[in-house]
Amino acid sequence: MKSLAYVLSVAAIIAPLAVFAQSCETVATVTTDGTGAPDRYRTGGTYFPVKIETIGADQTLRIAPLSGPYQYVTLHSRTPGGSWSTSYKGNRTEFPGTDPIIAECRQSSNCTHIIVSVNGGHEKYEPVLSSADVQLCRQVAHPHQDLTLDTTWTAPKSGWQIDLPSQWTRDVQDDPNGGTGMFTSQDGNVVVGVTTMTPDQHLEDSALIEAFHSIMFSSAPIVTKEPVNLAGIQGTLHRYNLLIDGTGYWAIAVYLPAAPNYYIGWGIVPEAMMNDRAEDVVKVLNTLRLLDPPKALETRPDAALSVVLLTVGDDARISQAPGYAKTIFQPSTPEIHMFAAITGTERTGHILQQLHYLENGQLAMEQALDVAAVPTGQMIELRGSFLVPTNGWPLGAYRVVLSYEGKELASHMIYVGEAE
């Protein structure tokens, strides 16, 4: 399983996460022009034939989305006479040189090329504007300055523990029914998180993974899915390529079922820094451990509402990437945005979103969400914003609070200060 800059691998016994650096060369760019191939003279897109002898067993054929939606990639095997046959159609973005699709072509005397198309193929393309690079990647040696993990963080109610560098900042919601610990490197380029869910007992693993994916990585293609063992739990690892406002991000999420809870360890790094920083994510996640042994699934009751993720920022896109989250704001900030993900089966009454001004103890703003319309089994995604007062935000500390039926679900501290 390989990424642009790193490989996350599992041994025969399913080992913890491991990483290796890679070097990638772009050999072509494939596109769709938005026409959807209306006639035989307008193909609707471009493709690129990769000579099979150029893909070594130690290399990876990688498709790196550049712009527009990434719906799927199509690989065709081509013969010397020019005949095409479909080898793969799906949303993968990486194909190791040992992959059966490539290995079968390499071993065949009648296969000369692997033809790559995005969002279509063989002169039949989707009516969207999109582009992607076709790359060949090879593992290379890469030195890395080792992190010093000199601090242990414990979330006793959520039931997990992790080791960190002491300089990393911490934003933790610890709740017996779920919460998120988010840890950010001193320079702000590495984000590692641990999310706990206590979901409806009727939800399958696939539904929980999809719920978390829709919150954190909804716009990202899944590069690979692999079995992995972390914190003594056998789970599933997903590798993602994020594209946000034209900037690429490397991301992973490890899904660990440990009834009655469900744990997700995740990390995000700018794609341009993968060679130097993705190893930091993996090293920290490898220290994740659970405090108590998993309990039997049958003992898990229907869950009350609990917050899985609560984040605040000055941009509505905080639901797409932790990079938009903030704790310190300026008095002129137009809006303070809030995003929360909430699990549980209760579907009556209202969730209150409140902004408390701690300098005078007053409730500054309040909004309510009726949860009755959200189907049971689906995660509640809560988005809200607080508009700047006429004279600007008063200086000082605030608390964003979520509550349900008089019970506080979660809160987040922020501060308004003058620019330095």
XYZ file of N, CA and C in Angstrom, residues 51-217:
501
model
N 3.694 2.440 -20.908
C 4.336 1.206 -21.359
C 4.562 0.282 -20.167
N 4.177 -0.955 -20.319
C 4.230 -1.879 -19.186
C 5.660 -2.095 -18.697
N 6.653 -2.001 -19.609
C 8.023 -2.230 -19.171
C 8.558 -1.077 -18.317
N 7.851 0.064 -18.291
C 8.307 1.179 -17.463
C 7.797 1.077 -16.024
N 6.883 0.132 -15.747
C 6.354 -0.035 -14.392
C 7.051 -1.226 -13.751
N 8.068 -0.946 -12.938
C 8.795 -2.013 -12.277
C 8.017 -2.591 -11.107
N 8.406 -3.784 -10.683
C 7.732 -4.419 -9.548
C 7.918 -3.622 -8.265
N 8.983 -2.776 -8.224
C 9.247 -1.974 -7.038
C 8.681 -0.553 -7.164
N 7.864 -0.317 -8.196
C 7.281 1.001 -8.410
C 5.785 0.985 -8.144
N 5.202 2.187 -8.169
C 3.754 2.344 -8.014
C 3.242 3.263 -9.109
N 2.184 2.829 -9.784
C 1.464 3.706 -10.709
C 0.462 4.490 -9.882
N 0.574 5.818 -9.897
C -0.242 6.669 -9.032
C -1.001 7.696 -9.844
N -2.268 7.886 -9.520
C -3.086 8.924 -10.131
C -3.306 9.994 -9.074
N -2.835 11.211 -9.333
C -2.905 12.316 -8.370
C -3.917 13.341 -8.867
N -5.143 13.397 -8.299
C -6.151 14.370 -8.742
C -5.636 15.795 -8.599
N -5.894 16.619 -9.626
C -5.466 18.013 -9.627
C -6.633 18.975 -9.463
N -7.694 18.777 -10.262
C -8.829 19.693 -10.226
C -10.105 18.948 -10.576
N -11.230 19.525 -10.141
C -12.523 18.914 -10.418
C -12.762 17.667 -9.599
N -13.907 17.016 -9.782
C -14.210 15.811 -8.999
C -13.361 14.626 -9.443
N -13.063 13.748 -8.501
C -12.395 12.487 -8.829
C -13.420 11.387 -8.565
N -14.131 10.964 -9.625
C -15.184 9.969 -9.475
C -14.633 8.553 -9.584
N -13.775 8.320 -10.568
C -13.175 6.994 -10.712
C -12.040 7.060 -11.734
N -11.203 6.044 -11.706
C -10.156 5.868 -12.698
C -10.456 4.588 -13.468
N -10.127 4.585 -14.749
C -10.271 3.381 -15.572
C -8.906 2.990 -16.113
N -8.542 1.719 -15.930
C -7.323 1.176 -16.508
C -7.703 0.167 -17.584
N -7.144 0.358 -18.777
C -7.315 -0.610 -19.861
C -5.983 -1.270 -20.177
N -5.998 -2.551 -20.478
C -4.820 -3.249 -20.994
C -4.890 -3.218 -22.519
N -3.764 -2.875 -23.165
C -3.778 -2.767 -24.627
C -2.848 -3.800 -25.246
N -3.271 -4.371 -26.357
C -2.488 -5.386 -27.067
C -1.684 -4.723 -28.193
N -0.714 -5.457 -28.798
C 0.054 -4.885 -29.923
C -0.831 -4.455 -31.082
N -1.968 -5.102 -31.260
C -2.853 -4.746 -32.354
C -3.756 -3.567 -32.058
N -3.707 -3.046 -30.835
C -4.495 -1.868 -30.493
C -5.803 -2.156 -29.789
N -6.080 -3.407 -29.452
C -7.327 -3.741 -28.752
C -7.208 -3.364 -27.280
N -8.319 -2.817 -26.739
C -8.375 -2.435 -25.326
C -9.292 -3.392 -24.579
N -8.919 -3.702 -23.334
C -9.809 -4.443 -22.441
C -9.741 -3.808 -21.068
N -10.904 -3.652 -20.414
C -10.957 -2.989 -19.116
C -10.364 -3.885 -18.035
N -9.353 -3.359 -17.334
C -8.714 -4.096 -16.241
C -9.223 -3.644 -14.876
N -9.595 -2.361 -14.776
C -10.055 -1.831 -13.485
C -10.875 -0.571 -13.723
N -11.941 -0.417 -12.903
C -12.726 0.810 -12.871
C -13.187 1.002 -11.431
N -12.736 2.069 -10.763
C -13.071 2.312 -9.368
C -12.361 3.555 -8.874
N -12.398 3.776 -7.550
C -11.867 5.028 -7.010
C -10.485 4.907 -6.378
N -9.775 3.810 -6.637
C -8.394 3.719 -6.166
C -7.539 4.769 -6.871
N -6.441 5.155 -6.244
C -5.518 6.091 -6.872
C -4.101 5.542 -6.969
N -3.830 4.375 -6.389
C -2.481 3.824 -6.420
C -2.504 2.333 -6.751
N -1.548 1.941 -7.606
C -1.463 0.558 -8.056
C 0.005 0.123 -8.001
N 0.402 -0.616 -6.940
C 1.784 -1.087 -6.839
C 2.158 -1.943 -8.041
N 3.465 -1.979 -8.341
C 3.924 -2.770 -9.477
C 3.644 -4.242 -9.331
N 3.379 -4.695 -8.100
C 3.046 -6.104 -7.853
C 1.541 -6.350 -7.881
N 0.753 -5.301 -8.112
C -0.698 -5.457 -8.165
C -1.072 -6.435 -9.279
N -2.055 -7.339 -9.054
C -2.422 -8.318 -10.089
C -2.773 -7.682 -11.435
N -3.346 -6.466 -11.436
C -3.703 -5.810 -12.697
C -2.459 -5.554 -13.532
N -1.414 -5.041 -12.886
C -0.178 -4.722 -13.605
C 0.649 -5.982 -13.841
N 0.709 -6.855 -12.824
C 1.507 -8.081 -12.957
C 0.989 -8.961 -14.092
N -0.337 -9.030 -14.247
C -0.909 -9.860 -15.307
C -0.520 -9.333 -16.682
N -0.541 -8.001 -16.842
C -0.128 -7.419 -18.116
C 1.360 -7.661 -18.367
N 2.185 -7.493 -17.341
C 3.632 -7.662 -17.493
C 3.979 -9.093 -17.889
N 3.247 -10.057 -17.358
C 3.541 -11.464 -17.623
C 2.956 -11.964 -18.943
N 2.086 -11.134 -19.552
C 1.445 -11.543 -20.799
C 2.265 -11.075 -21.998
N 2.411 -11.937 -22.982
C 3.128 -11.560 -24.213
C 2.253 -10.724 -25.126
N 0.986 -10.561 -24.756
C 0.032 -9.864 -25.613
C -0.459 -8.558 -24.982
N 0.289 -8.012 -24.014
C -0.109 -6.763 -23.356
C 1.078 -5.814 -23.379
N 0.895 -4.655 -23.978
C 2.001 -3.710 -24.149
C 1.875 -2.463 -23.275
N 0.628 -2.042 -22.931
C 0.425 -0.787 -22.228
C -0.700 -0.923 -21.196
N -0.619 -0.117 -20.149
C -1.743 0.149 -19.260
C -2.224 1.566 -19.582
N -3.460 1.694 -20.049
C -4.001 2.995 -20.458
C -4.816 3.577 -19.303
N -4.494 4.823 -18.935
C -5.100 5.480 -17.779
C -6.060 6.570 -18.231
N -7.289 6.527 -17.723
C -8.288 7.582 -17.950
C -8.941 7.912 -16.613
N -9.353 9.154 -16.437
C -10.031 9.588 -15.219
C -11.454 10.019 -15.572
N -12.418 9.568 -14.755
C -13.839 9.909 -14.958
C -14.327 9.498 -16.337
N -13.918 8.322 -16.764
C -14.379 7.797 -18.046
C -13.329 6.909 -18.663
N -13.455 6.668 -19.972
C -12.484 5.859 -20.672
C -13.033 5.358 -21.985
N -12.118 5.105 -22.954
C -12.488 4.568 -24.258
C -13.519 5.468 -24.947
N -13.236 6.788 -24.954
C -14.067 7.798 -25.611
C -15.463 7.926 -25.023
N -15.632 7.520 -23.783
C -16.895 7.725 -23.066
C -16.561 8.326 -21.709
N -16.754 9.634 -21.576
C -16.334 10.351 -20.372
C -17.515 11.029 -19.704
N -17.366 11.244 -18.405
C -18.401 11.941 -17.653
C -18.407 13.427 -18.039
N -19.572 14.084 -17.998
C -19.656 15.511 -18.368
C -19.185 16.421 -17.240
N -17.917 16.279 -16.840
C -17.339 17.113 -15.779
C -15.976 17.611 -16.245
N -15.558 18.755 -15.708
C -14.208 19.263 -15.928
C -13.307 18.722 -14.827
N -12.253 18.007 -15.197
C -11.363 17.436 -14.186
C -10.005 17.156 -14.806
N -9.007 17.006 -13.935
C -7.664 16.659 -14.399
C -6.933 15.911 -13.294
N -5.948 15.113 -13.694
C -5.150 14.345 -12.738
C -3.805 14.022 -13.374
N -2.757 14.000 -12.547
C -1.435 13.586 -13.018
C -1.319 12.070 -12.949
N -0.622 11.501 -13.919
C -0.236 10.092 -13.890
C 1.227 10.054 -13.471
N 1.515 9.338 -12.381
C 2.860 9.343 -11.817
C 3.398 7.931 -11.650
N 4.724 7.828 -11.708
C 5.425 6.597 -11.356
C 6.274 6.899 -10.126
N 6.096 6.107 -9.071
C 6.761 6.360 -7.787
C 7.657 5.182 -7.432
N 8.756 5.512 -6.743
C 9.701 4.478 -6.316
C 10.149 4.781 -4.895
N 10.278 3.735 -4.089
C 10.730 3.910 -2.709
C 12.196 4.340 -2.684
N 12.495 5.334 -1.831
C 13.865 5.798 -1.687
C 14.174 5.958 -0.201
N 15.464 5.955 0.120
C 15.871 6.199 1.505
C 15.671 7.673 1.826
N 15.203 7.955 3.036
C 14.966 9.349 3.416
C 15.198 9.516 4.906
N 16.188 10.321 5.282
C 16.436 10.531 6.715
C 15.352 11.400 7.334
N 15.099 11.194 8.594
C 14.071 11.975 9.277
C 14.498 12.241 10.708
N 14.316 13.490 11.143
C 14.641 13.832 12.520
C 13.584 13.239 13.445
N 14.031 12.416 14.363
C 13.098 11.668 15.201
C 12.385 12.584 16.186
N 11.092 12.322 16.396
C 10.323 13.043 17.404
C 10.684 12.546 18.804
N 10.611 13.447 19.752
C 10.762 13.062 21.151
C 9.377 13.027 21.783
N 8.889 11.830 22.097
C 7.553 11.673 22.680
C 7.710 11.669 24.196
N 7.685 12.867 24.781
C 8.008 12.994 26.203
C 6.800 13.316 27.072
N 5.589 13.256 26.480
C 4.367 13.543 27.237
C 3.328 12.464 26.957
N 2.688 11.968 27.989
C 1.584 11.011 27.831
C 0.272 11.729 28.115
N -0.658 11.641 27.159
C -1.984 12.240 27.347
C -2.992 11.118 27.566
N -3.805 11.249 28.594
C -4.809 10.244 28.922
C -6.195 10.849 28.843
N -7.099 10.155 28.159
C -8.515 10.517 28.128
C -9.261 9.428 28.902
N -9.375 9.556 30.229
C -9.872 8.450 31.055
C -11.326 8.086 30.780
N -12.157 9.052 30.453
C -13.568 8.750 30.209
C -13.762 8.059 28.864
N -13.014 8.498 27.852
C -13.112 7.873 26.539
C -12.350 6.563 26.472
N -11.350 6.404 27.365
C -10.699 5.105 27.482
C -9.477 4.905 26.625
N -8.714 5.981 26.343
C -7.499 5.807 25.549
C -6.376 6.683 26.079
N -5.154 6.385 25.585
C -3.950 7.083 26.007
C -2.999 7.153 24.818
N -2.227 8.250 24.735
C -1.330 8.419 23.598
C -0.118 9.223 24.048
N 1.036 9.031 23.378
C 2.266 9.755 23.697
C 2.523 10.844 22.666
N 3.010 12.017 23.139
C 3.172 13.197 22.293
C 4.455 13.937 22.640
N 4.934 14.804 21.717
C 5.958 15.775 22.111
C 5.325 16.822 23.038
N 6.058 17.269 24.034
C 5.498 18.202 25.005
C 5.121 19.541 24.378
N 5.740 19.887 23.224
C 5.466 21.184 22.616
C 4.161 21.209 21.815
N 3.574 20.044 21.541
C 2.346 20.013 20.739
C 1.175 20.568 21.541
N 0.293 21.306 20.870
C -0.912 21.814 21.524
C -1.985 20.738 21.546
N -2.899 20.844 22.514
C -3.913 19.805 22.712
C -5.301 20.430 22.834
N -6.256 19.854 22.137
C -7.654 20.282 22.210
C -8.474 19.003 22.377
N -8.898 18.709 23.601
C -9.460 17.395 23.914
C -10.865 17.531 24.490
N -11.804 16.782 23.912
C -13.133 16.601 24.475
C -13.224 15.156 24.942
N -13.178 14.955 26.244
C -13.201 13.606 26.819
C -14.583 13.343 27.394
N -15.293 12.378 26.834
C -16.664 12.088 27.246
C -16.851 10.581 27.249
N -17.543 10.018 28.242
C -17.716 8.561 28.290
C -18.472 8.013 27.091
N -19.289 8.843 26.433
C -20.034 8.382 25.259
C -19.374 8.784 23.949
N -18.226 9.462 24.012
C -17.539 9.832 22.785
C -16.914 11.203 22.874
N -15.953 11.456 22.031
C -15.270 12.736 21.999
C -14.077 12.655 21.084
N -13.330 13.777 20.973
C -12.155 13.818 20.114
C -11.016 14.528 20.815
N -9.840 13.947 20.745
C -8.617 14.618 21.134
C -7.861 14.994 19.875
N -7.563 16.281 19.708
C -6.834 16.736 18.527
C -5.514 17.358 18.975
N -4.413 16.895 18.383
C -3.076 17.299 18.794
C -2.346 17.884 17.587
N -1.774 19.077 17.762
C -1.180 19.817 16.650
C 0.272 20.134 16.948
N 1.138 19.925 15.959
C 2.563 20.178 16.122
C 2.823 21.659 16.356
N 4.004 21.963 16.862
C 4.341 23.323 17.236
C 4.254 24.277 16.047
N 4.591 23.805 14.830
C 4.532 24.664 13.650
C 3.178 24.617 12.947
N 2.234 23.825 13.466
C 0.889 23.777 12.923
C 0.711 22.934 11.676
N 1.742 22.195 11.255
C 1.665 21.446 9.999
C 1.243 19.992 10.162
N 1.270 19.475 11.369
C 0.894 18.079 11.617
C -0.264 18.058 12.609
N -1.339 17.365 12.242
C -2.483 17.212 13.137
C -2.757 15.724 13.312
N -2.818 15.273 14.562
C -3.154 13.884 14.891
C -4.369 13.911 15.806
N -5.307 13.022 15.561
C -6.503 12.988 16.392
C -6.892 11.583 16.789
N -7.625 11.499 17.898
C -8.246 10.244 18.326
C -9.710 10.553 18.600
N -10.599 9.909 17.858
C -12.030 10.126 18.004
C -12.683 8.872 18.570
N -13.572 9.048 19.534
C -14.296 7.944 20.155
C -15.770 8.060 19.822
N -16.381 6.963 19.418
C -17.816 6.908 19.178
C -18.425 5.812 20.044
N -19.618 6.067 20.548
C -20.422 5.008 21.159
C -21.719 4.970 20.380
N -21.743 4.254 19.269
C -22.865 4.347 18.331
C -24.018 3.420 18.690
N -25.090 3.605 17.958
C -26.227 2.696 18.016
C -25.716 1.274 17.764
N -26.102 0.334 18.618
C -25.571 -1.025 18.516
C -25.958 -1.722 17.215
N -26.923 -1.179 16.491
C -27.360 -1.824 15.252
C -26.516 -1.401 14.046
N -25.626 -0.422 14.213
C -24.819 0.036 13.097
C -23.669 -0.925 12.816
N -23.460 -1.219 11.552
C -22.333 -2.051 11.144
C -21.065 -1.195 11.068
N -19.904 -1.884 11.057
C -18.641 -1.172 10.946
C -18.625 -0.276 9.713
N -19.122 -0.775 8.598
C -19.090 -0.009 7.354
C -19.871 1.293 7.474
N -20.987 1.279 8.226
C -21.784 2.489 8.402
C -21.047 3.511 9.258
N -20.323 3.035 10.275
C -19.570 3.940 11.128
C -18.401 4.558 10.372
N -17.732 3.753 9.565
C -16.624 4.277 8.761
C -17.143 5.321 7.783
N -18.268 5.050 7.144
C -18.836 5.996 6.197
C -19.257 7.285 6.893
N -19.784 7.179 8.119
C -20.202 8.377 8.852
C -19.000 9.261 9.149
N -17.902 8.672 9.617
C -16.713 9.460 9.917
C -16.091 10.013 8.639
N -16.054 9.189 7.593
C -15.509 9.638 6.309
C -16.280 10.834 5.773
N -17.605 10.823 5.902
C -18.422 11.919 5.368
C -18.150 13.226 6.094
N -17.711 13.143 7.354
C -17.406 14.350 8.126
C -16.006 14.861 7.820
N -15.033 13.978 7.883
C -13.637 14.404 7.804
C -13.070 14.407 6.386
N -13.487 13.454 5.550
C -12.816 13.269 4.268
C -13.798 13.110 3.109
